[in-house]
Tab-separated table of C-alpha atoms in Angstrom:
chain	number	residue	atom	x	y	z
O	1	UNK	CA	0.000	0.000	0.000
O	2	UNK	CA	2.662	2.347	-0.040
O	3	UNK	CA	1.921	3.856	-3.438
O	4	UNK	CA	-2.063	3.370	-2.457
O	5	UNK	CA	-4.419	1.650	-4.953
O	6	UNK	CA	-4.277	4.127	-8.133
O	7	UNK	CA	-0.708	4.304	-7.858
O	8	UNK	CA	-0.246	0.510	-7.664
O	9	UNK	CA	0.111	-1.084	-10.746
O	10	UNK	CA	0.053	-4.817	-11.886
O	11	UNK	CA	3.295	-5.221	-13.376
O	12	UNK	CA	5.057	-3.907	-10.128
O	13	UNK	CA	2.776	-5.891	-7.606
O	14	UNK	CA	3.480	-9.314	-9.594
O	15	UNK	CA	7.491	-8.570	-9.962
O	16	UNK	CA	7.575	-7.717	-5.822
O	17	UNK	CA	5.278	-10.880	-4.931
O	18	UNK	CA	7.639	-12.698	-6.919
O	19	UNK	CA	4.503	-13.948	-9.263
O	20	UNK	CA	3.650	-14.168	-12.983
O	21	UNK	CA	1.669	-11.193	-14.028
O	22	UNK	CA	-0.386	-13.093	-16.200
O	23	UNK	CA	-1.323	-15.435	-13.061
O	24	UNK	CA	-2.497	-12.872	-11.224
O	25	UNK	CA	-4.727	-11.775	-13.723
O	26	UNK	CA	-6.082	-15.423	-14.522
O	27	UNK	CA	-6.515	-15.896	-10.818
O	28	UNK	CA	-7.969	-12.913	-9.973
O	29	UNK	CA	-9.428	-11.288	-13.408
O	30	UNK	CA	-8.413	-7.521	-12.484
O	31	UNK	CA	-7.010	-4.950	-10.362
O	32	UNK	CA	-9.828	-4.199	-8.279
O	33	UNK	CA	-10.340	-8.306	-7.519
O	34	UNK	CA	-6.590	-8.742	-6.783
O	35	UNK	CA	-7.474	-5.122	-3.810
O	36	UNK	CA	-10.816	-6.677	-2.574
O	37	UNK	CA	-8.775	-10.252	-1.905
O	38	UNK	CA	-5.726	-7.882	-0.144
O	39	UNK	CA	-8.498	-5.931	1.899
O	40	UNK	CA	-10.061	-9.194	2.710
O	41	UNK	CA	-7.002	-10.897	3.846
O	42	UNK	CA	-6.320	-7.895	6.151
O	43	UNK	CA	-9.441	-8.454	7.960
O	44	UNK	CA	-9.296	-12.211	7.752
O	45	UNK	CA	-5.851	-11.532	9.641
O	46	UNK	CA	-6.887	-8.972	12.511
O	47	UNK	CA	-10.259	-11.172	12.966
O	48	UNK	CA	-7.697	-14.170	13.693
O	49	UNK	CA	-5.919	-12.868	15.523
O	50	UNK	CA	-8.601	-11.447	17.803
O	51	UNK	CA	-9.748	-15.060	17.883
O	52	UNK	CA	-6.894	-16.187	19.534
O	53	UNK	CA	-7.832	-13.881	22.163
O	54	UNK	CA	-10.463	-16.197	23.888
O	55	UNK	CA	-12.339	-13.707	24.724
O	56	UNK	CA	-15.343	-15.646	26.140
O	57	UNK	CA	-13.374	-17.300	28.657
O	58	UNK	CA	-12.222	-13.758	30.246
O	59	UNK	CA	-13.698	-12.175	32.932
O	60	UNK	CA	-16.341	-9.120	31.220
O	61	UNK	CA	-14.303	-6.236	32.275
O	62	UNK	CA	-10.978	-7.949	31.408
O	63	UNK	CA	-12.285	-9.132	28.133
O	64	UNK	CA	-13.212	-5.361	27.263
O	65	UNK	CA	-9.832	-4.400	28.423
O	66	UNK	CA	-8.164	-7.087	26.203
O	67	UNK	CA	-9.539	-6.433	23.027
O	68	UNK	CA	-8.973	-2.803	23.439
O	69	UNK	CA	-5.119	-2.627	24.271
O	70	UNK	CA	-4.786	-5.995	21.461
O	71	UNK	CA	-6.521	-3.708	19.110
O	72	UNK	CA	-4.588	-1.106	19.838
O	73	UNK	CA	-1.502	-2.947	19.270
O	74	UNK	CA	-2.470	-4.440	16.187
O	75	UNK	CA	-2.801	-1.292	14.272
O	76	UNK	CA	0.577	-0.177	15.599
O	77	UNK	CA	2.263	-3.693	14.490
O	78	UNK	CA	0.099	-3.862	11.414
O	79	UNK	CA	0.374	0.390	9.927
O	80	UNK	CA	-0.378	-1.360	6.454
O	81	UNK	CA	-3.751	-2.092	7.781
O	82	UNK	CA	-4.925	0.968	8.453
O	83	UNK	CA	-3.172	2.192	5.164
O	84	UNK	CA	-5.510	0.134	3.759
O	85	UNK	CA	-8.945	1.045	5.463
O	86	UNK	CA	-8.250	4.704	5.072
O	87	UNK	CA	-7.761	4.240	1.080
O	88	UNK	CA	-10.676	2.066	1.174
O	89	UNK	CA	-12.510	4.770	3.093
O	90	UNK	CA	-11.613	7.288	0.195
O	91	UNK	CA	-13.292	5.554	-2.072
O	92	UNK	CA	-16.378	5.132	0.118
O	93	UNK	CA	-15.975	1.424	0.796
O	94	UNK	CA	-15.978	0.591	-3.107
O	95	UNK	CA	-14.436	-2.856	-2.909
O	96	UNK	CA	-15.676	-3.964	0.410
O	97	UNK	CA	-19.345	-3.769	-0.927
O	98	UNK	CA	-18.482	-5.992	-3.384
O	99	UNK	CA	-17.251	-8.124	-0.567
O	100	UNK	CA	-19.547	-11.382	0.049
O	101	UNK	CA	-17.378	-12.709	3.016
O	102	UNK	CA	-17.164	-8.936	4.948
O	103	UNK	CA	-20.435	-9.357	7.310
O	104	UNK	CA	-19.173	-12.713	8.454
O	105	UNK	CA	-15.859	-12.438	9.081
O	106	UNK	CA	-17.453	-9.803	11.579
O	107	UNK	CA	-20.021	-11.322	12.722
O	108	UNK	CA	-18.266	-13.696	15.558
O	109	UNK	CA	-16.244	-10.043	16.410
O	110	UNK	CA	-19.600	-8.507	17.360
O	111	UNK	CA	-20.883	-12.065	19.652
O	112	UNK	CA	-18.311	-12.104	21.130
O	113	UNK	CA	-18.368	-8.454	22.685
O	114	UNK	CA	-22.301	-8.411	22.840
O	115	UNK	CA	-21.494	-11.998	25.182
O	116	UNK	CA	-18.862	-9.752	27.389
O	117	UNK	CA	-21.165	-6.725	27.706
O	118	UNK	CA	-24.467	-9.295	28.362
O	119	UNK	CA	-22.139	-10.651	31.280
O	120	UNK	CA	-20.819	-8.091	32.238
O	121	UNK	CA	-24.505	-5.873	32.992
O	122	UNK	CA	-25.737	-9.397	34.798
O	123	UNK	CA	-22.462	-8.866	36.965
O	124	UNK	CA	-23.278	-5.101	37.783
O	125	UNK	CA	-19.799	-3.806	35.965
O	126	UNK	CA	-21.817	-2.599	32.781
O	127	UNK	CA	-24.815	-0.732	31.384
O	128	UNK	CA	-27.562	-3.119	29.749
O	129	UNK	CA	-27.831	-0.642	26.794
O	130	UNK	CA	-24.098	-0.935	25.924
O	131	UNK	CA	-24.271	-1.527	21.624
O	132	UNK	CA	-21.535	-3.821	20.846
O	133	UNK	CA	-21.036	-2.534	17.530
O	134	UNK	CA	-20.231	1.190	19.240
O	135	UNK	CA	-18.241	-0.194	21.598
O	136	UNK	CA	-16.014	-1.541	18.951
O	137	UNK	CA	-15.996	1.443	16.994
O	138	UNK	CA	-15.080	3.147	19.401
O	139	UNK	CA	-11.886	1.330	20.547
O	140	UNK	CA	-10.917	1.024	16.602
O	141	UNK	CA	-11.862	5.440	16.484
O	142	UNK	CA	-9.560	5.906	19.355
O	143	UNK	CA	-6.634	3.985	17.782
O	144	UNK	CA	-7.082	4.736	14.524
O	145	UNK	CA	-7.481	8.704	14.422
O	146	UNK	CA	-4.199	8.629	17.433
O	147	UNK	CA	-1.846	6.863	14.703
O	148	UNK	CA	-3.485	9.210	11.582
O	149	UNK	CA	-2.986	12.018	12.861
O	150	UNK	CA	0.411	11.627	15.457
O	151	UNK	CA	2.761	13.596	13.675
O	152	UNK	CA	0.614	16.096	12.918
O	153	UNK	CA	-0.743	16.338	16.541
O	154	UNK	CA	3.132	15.807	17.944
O	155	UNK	CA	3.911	19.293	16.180
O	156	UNK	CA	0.869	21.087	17.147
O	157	UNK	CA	0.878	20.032	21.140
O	158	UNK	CA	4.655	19.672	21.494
O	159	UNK	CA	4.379	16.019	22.443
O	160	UNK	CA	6.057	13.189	21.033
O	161	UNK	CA	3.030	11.016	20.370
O	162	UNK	CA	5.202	8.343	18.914
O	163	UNK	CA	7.748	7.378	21.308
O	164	UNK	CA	7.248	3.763	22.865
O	165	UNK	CA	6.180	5.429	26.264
O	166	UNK	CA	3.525	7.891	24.625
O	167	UNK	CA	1.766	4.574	22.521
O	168	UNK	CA	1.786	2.680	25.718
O	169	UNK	CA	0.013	5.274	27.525
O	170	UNK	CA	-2.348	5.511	24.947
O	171	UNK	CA	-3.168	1.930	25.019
O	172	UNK	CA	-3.904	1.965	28.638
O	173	UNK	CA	-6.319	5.701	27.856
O	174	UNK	CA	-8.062	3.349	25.460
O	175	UNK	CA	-9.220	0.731	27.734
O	176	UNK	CA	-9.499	3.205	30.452
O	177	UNK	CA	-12.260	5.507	28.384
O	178	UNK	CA	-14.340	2.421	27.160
O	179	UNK	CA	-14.066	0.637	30.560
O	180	UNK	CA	-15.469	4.340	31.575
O	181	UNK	CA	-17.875	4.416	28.784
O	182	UNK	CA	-19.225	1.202	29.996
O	183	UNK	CA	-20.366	1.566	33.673
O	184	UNK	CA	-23.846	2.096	34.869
């Protein structure tokens, strides 16, 4: 993604993958195909890796806690990731329509969290009305805009947003505001 999708071209992604041009277009017909199956495997990876989480076998408040700071890691281990939602975000989710497996590779994402917040309002920790889906979008907003926008933000507040110390902290803010956002 670093030349972003209209500056990628096929010649240059077969000669870097080490592929035959002409296989990539039998396999995957055109450009656009050969993005949607990249932006697909992105997700398939962060969705497996969140798997590996076990999040239903955490406590409700730890499990919350746990996705945020491993989601919050993953876009700072993975920057190609977000490179790729916010070009696919450009173009107003173009590809990802097209996208047959997209609903349920999230799908088990979303149980999952409605399952910790269900547990965790029977234990008294969080609100029944918590939305699984906002709580979600939320952790992925607070990561996401942080690592857009840290060098610009690093200039204007005279803070160096992207030492090791300064991501940490923002790892544990993460949790901390939708562990905050979750209480009755």
């Amino acid at each position: 993604m670093e030349k972003g999708y209209s500056g990628a071209r096929i010649n240059e992604i077969a000669k870097r993958a080490g592929a035959n041009k002409r296989m990539l277009y039998h396999y995957f017909g055109d450009k656009e195909a050969l993005y949607l199956a990249v932006l697909e495997g992105a997700y398939v990876a962060i969705r497996s890796a969140e798997s590996k989480l076990h999040l239903a076998d955490h406590d409700p408040v730890e499990g919350i806690r746990e996705l945020a700071l491993f989601t919050w890691r993953y876009f700072i281990e993975h920057p190609e990731f977000l490179s790729l939602l916010q070009t696919e975000n450009l173009m107003k989710a173009r590809h990802l329509k097209r996208s047959a497996r997209i609903f349920d590779l999230h799908s088990p994402l979303v149980a999952v969290i409605s399952d910790l917040l269900k547990r965790g309002a029977a234990k008294g920790v969080f609100r029944a009305d918590a939305d699984p889906v906002k709580v979600y979008v939320s952790i992925a907003s607070l990561g996401a805009f942080y690592l857009s926008n840290r060098y610009t933000l690093s200039t204007i507040f005279r803070r160096e947003l992207t030492e090791t110390r300064a991501l940490a902290e923002w790892g544990d803010h993460i949790a901390h505001m939708i562990l905050a956002s979750l209480r009755p």
